[in-house]
mmCIF file of C-alpha atoms in Angstrom:
data_model
loop_
_atom_site.group_PDB
_atom_site.id
_atom_site.type_symbol
_atom_site.label_atom_id
_atom_site.label_comp_id
_atom_site.label_asym_id
_atom_site.label_seq_id
_atom_site.Cartn_x
_atom_site.Cartn_y
_atom_site.Cartn_z
ATOM 1 C CA MET A 45 33.244 -11.519 7.677
ATOM 2 C CA PHE A 46 29.531 -11.859 7.037
ATOM 3 C CA LYS A 47 27.681 -8.561 6.658
ATOM 4 C CA HIS A 48 23.998 -8.286 7.400
ATOM 5 C CA PRO A 49 22.056 -6.711 4.542
ATOM 6 C CA THR A 50 21.058 -3.091 5.076
ATOM 7 C CA PRO A 51 17.375 -2.955 6.061
ATOM 8 C CA GLN A 52 15.209 -1.518 3.317
ATOM 9 C CA LYS A 53 13.621 1.773 4.287
ATOM 10 C CA PRO A 54 9.829 1.868 4.205
ATOM 11 C CA PRO A 55 8.440 3.938 1.302
ATOM 12 C CA LYS A 56 7.263 7.471 1.899
ATOM 13 C CA THR A 57 3.487 7.808 2.197
ATOM 14 C CA LEU A 58 0.926 10.532 2.841
ATOM 15 C CA GLU A 59 -1.325 10.754 5.856
ATOM 16 C CA THR A 60 -5.064 11.075 5.225
ATOM 17 C CA GLU A 61 -5.160 14.794 5.997
ATOM 18 C CA ASP A 62 -2.340 15.506 3.549
ATOM 19 C CA CYS A 63 -4.102 13.467 0.842
ATOM 20 C CA ILE A 64 -7.212 15.609 1.246
ATOM 21 C CA LYS A 65 -5.202 18.838 1.094
ATOM 22 C CA LEU A 66 -3.390 17.733 -2.052
ATOM 23 C CA LEU A 67 -6.563 16.575 -3.833
ATOM 24 C CA ASN A 68 -8.337 19.832 -3.000
ATOM 25 C CA GLU A 69 -5.407 21.840 -4.332
ATOM 26 C CA LEU A 70 -5.377 19.847 -7.573
ATOM 27 C CA LYS A 71 -9.067 20.557 -8.194
ATOM 28 C CA CYS A 72 -8.400 24.288 -8.659
ATOM 29 C CA GLU A 73 -12.096 25.123 -8.259
ATOM 30 C CA GLN A 74 -11.548 28.893 -8.016
ATOM 31 C CA GLY A 75 -9.637 29.422 -11.274
ATOM 32 C CA THR A 76 -10.584 30.258 -14.848
ATOM 33 C CA ASP A 77 -12.654 27.861 -16.972
ATOM 34 C CA ARG A 78 -9.469 26.411 -18.434
ATOM 35 C CA GLN A 79 -7.854 26.075 -15.003
ATOM 36 C CA ARG A 80 -10.938 24.317 -13.650
ATOM 37 C CA GLN A 81 -10.892 21.897 -16.598
ATOM 38 C CA LEU A 82 -7.263 21.105 -15.929
ATOM 39 C CA GLY A 83 -8.076 20.789 -12.247
ATOM 40 C CA ILE A 84 -10.680 18.112 -12.997
ATOM 41 C CA ARG A 85 -8.085 16.236 -15.034
ATOM 42 C CA ASN A 86 -5.319 16.616 -12.449
ATOM 43 C CA HIS A 87 -7.604 15.492 -9.614
ATOM 44 C CA CYS A 88 -8.573 12.429 -11.652
ATOM 45 C CA ILE A 89 -4.953 11.582 -12.441
ATOM 46 C CA ALA A 90 -3.988 11.760 -8.765
ATOM 47 C CA LEU A 91 -6.840 9.426 -7.796
ATOM 48 C CA LEU A 92 -5.775 6.874 -10.409
ATOM 49 C CA MET A 93 -2.559 6.560 -8.411
ATOM 50 C CA LEU A 94 -3.967 7.111 -4.906
ATOM 51 C CA ASP A 95 -7.116 4.964 -5.189
ATOM 52 C CA ALA A 96 -6.079 2.449 -7.860
ATOM 53 C CA GLY A 97 -2.316 2.275 -7.340
ATOM 54 C CA LEU A 98 -1.323 2.924 -10.947
ATOM 55 C CA ARG A 99 2.234 3.929 -11.764
ATOM 56 C CA VAL A 100 2.598 7.328 -13.401
ATOM 57 C CA GLY A 101 3.920 5.602 -16.539
ATOM 58 C CA GLU A 102 0.735 3.533 -16.693
ATOM 59 C CA VAL A 103 -1.545 6.525 -16.144
ATOM 60 C CA VAL A 104 -0.247 8.429 -19.158
ATOM 61 C CA LYS A 105 -0.742 5.407 -21.430
ATOM 62 C CA LEU A 106 -4.382 4.758 -20.539
ATOM 63 C CA THR A 107 -6.954 5.018 -23.305
ATOM 64 C CA MET A 108 -10.458 6.384 -22.890
ATOM 65 C CA GLY A 109 -11.661 2.843 -23.471
ATOM 66 C CA ASP A 110 -9.694 1.741 -20.402
ATOM 67 C CA LEU A 111 -11.678 4.140 -18.226
ATOM 68 C CA TYR A 112 -15.141 4.346 -19.796
ATOM 69 C CA TYR A 113 -17.763 1.992 -21.205
ATOM 70 C CA ASN A 114 -20.907 3.404 -22.816
ATOM 71 C CA SER A 115 -19.910 6.863 -21.563
ATOM 72 C CA GLN A 116 -19.814 5.646 -17.949
ATOM 73 C CA PRO A 117 -16.785 4.921 -15.753
ATOM 74 C CA VAL A 118 -15.762 1.274 -15.743
ATOM 75 C CA ARG A 119 -16.164 -0.679 -12.501
ATOM 76 C CA SER A 120 -12.650 -2.077 -12.766
ATOM 77 C CA ILE A 121 -9.643 -0.755 -14.642
ATOM 78 C CA ILE A 122 -7.718 -3.332 -16.640
ATOM 79 C CA ILE A 123 -4.078 -2.340 -16.816
ATOM 80 C CA ARG A 124 -3.064 -3.937 -20.086
ATOM 81 C CA LYS A 125 0.239 -5.808 -20.267
ATOM 82 C CA GLU A 126 1.406 -3.443 -23.031
ATOM 83 C CA ILE A 127 1.410 -0.528 -20.580
ATOM 84 C CA SER A 128 2.249 -2.389 -17.363
ATOM 85 C CA LYS A 129 5.811 -2.115 -16.067
ATOM 86 C CA SER A 130 5.770 -5.816 -15.169
ATOM 87 C CA LYS A 131 4.309 -6.708 -18.611
ATOM 88 C CA ARG A 132 1.492 -8.539 -16.787
ATOM 89 C CA GLU A 133 -2.165 -7.595 -17.071
ATOM 90 C CA ARG A 134 -3.979 -6.803 -13.833
ATOM 91 C CA GLN A 135 -7.438 -5.630 -12.851
ATOM 92 C CA VAL A 136 -8.128 -3.022 -10.171
ATOM 93 C CA PRO A 137 -11.646 -2.197 -8.900
ATOM 94 C CA VAL A 138 -12.622 1.477 -9.121
ATOM 95 C CA SER A 139 -13.378 3.202 -5.811
ATOM 96 C CA GLU A 140 -16.491 5.354 -5.424
ATOM 97 C CA ARG A 141 -14.318 8.443 -5.165
ATOM 98 C CA LEU A 142 -12.436 7.645 -8.378
ATOM 99 C CA SER A 143 -15.680 6.761 -10.184
ATOM 100 C CA GLU A 144 -17.133 10.155 -9.267
ATOM 101 C CA ALA A 145 -13.970 11.893 -10.482
ATOM 102 C CA LEU A 146 -14.165 10.035 -13.812
ATOM 103 C CA LYS A 147 -17.819 11.081 -14.212
ATOM 104 C CA ASN A 148 -16.840 14.705 -13.678
ATOM 105 C CA TYR A 149 -13.982 14.358 -16.152
ATOM 106 C CA TYR A 150 -16.049 12.964 -19.027
ATOM 107 C CA PRO A 151 -17.819 16.201 -20.122
ATOM 108 C CA THR A 152 -14.425 17.914 -20.219
ATOM 109 C CA ILE A 153 -13.128 15.192 -22.524
ATOM 110 C CA LEU A 154 -16.103 15.551 -24.859
ATOM 111 C CA ALA A 155 -15.564 19.302 -25.091
ATOM 112 C CA ARG A 156 -11.891 18.744 -25.850
ATOM 113 C CA GLN A 157 -12.698 16.130 -28.506
ATOM 114 C CA GLU A 158 -14.962 18.563 -30.348
ATOM 115 C CA ILE A 159 -12.112 21.050 -30.551
ATOM 116 C CA THR A 160 -9.254 18.695 -31.431
ATOM 117 C CA GLY A 161 -10.968 15.751 -33.114
ATOM 118 C CA ILE A 162 -9.242 13.293 -30.773
ATOM 119 C CA THR A 163 -10.898 9.893 -30.983
ATOM 120 C CA HIS A 164 -12.141 7.818 -28.051
ATOM 121 C CA SER A 165 -9.347 5.288 -28.485
ATOM 122 C CA ARG A 166 -6.496 7.774 -28.242
ATOM 123 C CA ILE A 167 -4.427 7.762 -25.097
ATOM 124 C CA LEU A 168 -5.611 9.802 -22.154
ATOM 125 C CA TYR A 169 -2.832 12.361 -21.979
ATOM 126 C CA GLU A 170 -3.327 13.436 -25.606
ATOM 127 C CA CYS A 171 -6.708 14.878 -24.644
ATOM 128 C CA PHE A 172 -4.745 17.586 -22.849
ATOM 129 C CA ASP A 173 -1.471 17.491 -24.724
ATOM 130 C CA PHE A 174 0.557 15.429 -22.249
ATOM 131 C CA LYS A 175 3.658 13.896 -23.778
ATOM 132 C CA THR A 176 5.792 12.686 -20.868
ATOM 133 C CA THR A 177 5.489 11.477 -17.288
ATOM 134 C CA ARG A 178 7.592 14.508 -16.335
ATOM 135 C CA GLN A 179 4.562 16.717 -16.898
ATOM 136 C CA VAL A 180 2.523 14.707 -14.402
ATOM 137 C CA GLU A 181 5.423 14.812 -11.954
ATOM 138 C CA ARG A 182 5.546 18.612 -12.208
ATOM 139 C CA ILE A 183 1.773 18.898 -11.676
ATOM 140 C CA ILE A 184 1.836 16.771 -8.516
ATOM 141 C CA SER A 185 5.035 18.387 -7.230
ATOM 142 C CA SER A 186 3.749 21.949 -7.741
ATOM 143 C CA ALA A 187 0.373 21.212 -6.141
ATOM 144 C CA SER A 188 1.992 19.533 -3.143
ATOM 145 C CA MET A 189 4.316 22.506 -2.633
ATOM 146 C CA ARG A 190 1.296 24.797 -2.439
ATOM 147 C CA ALA A 191 -0.808 22.439 -0.322
ATOM 148 C CA LEU A 192 1.795 20.793 1.927
ATOM 149 C CA GLY A 193 4.862 22.995 1.699
ATOM 150 C CA ARG A 194 6.986 20.227 0.173
ATOM 151 C CA PRO A 195 7.270 18.510 -3.226
ATOM 152 C CA ILE A 196 5.696 15.074 -3.622
ATOM 153 C CA HIS A 197 6.593 12.583 -6.353
ATOM 154 C CA PRO A 198 3.575 10.813 -7.936
ATOM 155 C CA HIS A 199 4.921 7.448 -6.781
ATOM 156 C CA VAL A 200 4.211 8.518 -3.188
ATOM 157 C CA LEU A 201 0.512 8.296 -4.068
ATOM 158 C CA ARG A 202 0.970 4.685 -5.192
ATOM 159 C CA HIS A 203 2.953 3.976 -2.012
ATOM 160 C CA THR A 204 0.093 5.411 0.040
ATOM 161 C CA PHE A 205 -2.407 3.196 -1.787
ATOM 162 C CA ALA A 206 -0.273 0.124 -1.111
ATOM 163 C CA SER A 207 0.297 0.923 2.561
ATOM 164 C CA ARG A 208 -3.432 1.371 3.150
ATOM 165 C CA LEU A 209 -4.168 -1.933 1.433
ATOM 166 C CA MET A 210 -1.646 -3.746 3.584
ATOM 167 C CA LYS A 211 -3.669 -2.828 6.675
ATOM 168 C CA VAL A 212 -6.812 -4.577 5.399
ATOM 169 C CA CYS A 213 -5.615 -7.201 2.869
ATOM 170 C CA ASP A 214 -3.266 -10.155 2.761
ATOM 171 C CA ILE A 215 0.060 -9.592 1.025
ATOM 172 C CA ARG A 216 -0.844 -11.693 -2.031
ATOM 173 C CA THR A 217 -3.879 -9.495 -2.755
ATOM 174 C CA VAL A 218 -1.734 -6.368 -2.447
ATOM 175 C CA GLN A 219 0.866 -7.916 -4.765
ATOM 176 C CA GLU A 220 -1.814 -8.611 -7.385
ATOM 177 C CA LEU A 221 -3.316 -5.112 -7.211
ATOM 178 C CA LEU A 222 0.105 -3.471 -7.488
ATOM 179 C CA GLY A 223 1.231 -5.710 -10.340
ATOM 180 C CA HIS A 224 4.433 -6.877 -8.640
ATOM 181 C CA LYS A 225 6.128 -9.924 -10.145
ATOM 182 C CA CYS A 226 7.669 -10.940 -6.826
ATOM 183 C CA VAL A 227 6.098 -10.788 -3.388
ATOM 184 C CA SER A 228 9.421 -9.468 -2.056
ATOM 185 C CA SER A 229 8.654 -6.163 -3.804
ATOM 186 C CA THR A 230 5.403 -5.968 -1.850
ATOM 187 C CA GLN A 231 6.927 -6.819 1.525
ATOM 188 C CA VAL A 232 8.335 -3.304 1.872
ATOM 189 C CA TYR A 233 4.794 -2.136 2.657
ATOM 190 C CA THR A 234 4.627 -4.294 5.777
ATOM 191 C CA HIS A 235 6.567 -1.595 7.633
ATOM 192 C CA PRO A 236 4.473 0.680 9.906
ATOM 193 C CA ASP A 237 3.881 4.201 8.623
ATOM 194 C CA GLU A 238 3.492 7.400 10.645
ATOM 195 C CA GLU A 239 -0.234 6.875 11.158
ATOM 196 C CA ASP A 240 0.425 3.372 12.516
ATOM 197 C CA LYS A 241 3.007 4.724 14.955
ATOM 198 C CA ARG A 242 0.758 7.560 16.109
ATOM 199 C CA LYS A 243 -2.153 5.182 16.622
ATOM 200 C CA ALA A 244 0.056 2.847 18.658
ATOM 201 C CA ILE A 245 1.167 5.688 20.953
ATOM 202 C CA ASN A 246 -2.417 6.937 21.341
ATOM 203 C CA ASP A 247 -3.639 3.433 22.168
ATOM 204 C CA VAL A 248 -0.935 3.037 24.822
ATOM 205 C CA GLU A 249 -1.873 6.411 26.295
ATOM 206 C CA LYS A 250 -5.571 5.497 26.397
ATOM 207 C CA ASN A 251 -4.855 2.157 28.041
ATOM 208 C CA SER A 252 -2.605 3.809 30.596
ATOM 209 C CA SER A 253 -5.250 6.435 31.414
ATOM 210 C CA SER A 254 -8.037 3.884 31.791
ATOM 211 C CA LYS A 255 -5.984 1.892 34.309
ATOM 212 C CA HIS A 256 -5.585 4.960 36.496
ATOM 213 C CA ASP A 257 -9.300 5.850 36.462
#
């Protein structure tokens, strides 16, 4: 007997309000000098996934040269094939919000370089002693528990990036920006998320109300 394949569940994503809460929590603007420095880094890391769609494994392998040119944030991040999960190079434009975060991060890097002697070409996480993706996962999970009351895996930020793109781009563009080998991997983001569903209900309610006026 033929069995229909089980429908693939849409990926978990964050609503806009939750993204703002999480990013604000990561900044840690009220802490000690060291905590604020780490907050600048953590905020930047989150935006690399939320605004550029990088995988956590790609984020921790970035070099300073991937993010900066002549001490300024690059306009597009080139995810080199050596660090890409798909082993294919891709280029992702930098959003204004991410560019601003990178600008704020740079002085912190310079201060850290003076102390440790880390060179500009060394990978990003070594500037703050990262060694595994697990550390990034713990940072995002802990911040989301404080901000949202539940743990969030870093990949949810990438899912959120992809779902937002799908609303304004064709699927091939989304596939390219995510670095998927097959378009079937990208198709999962064609499912409506909670914001889509809420908007649909609100639109129906508005239309119904206007007809009765």
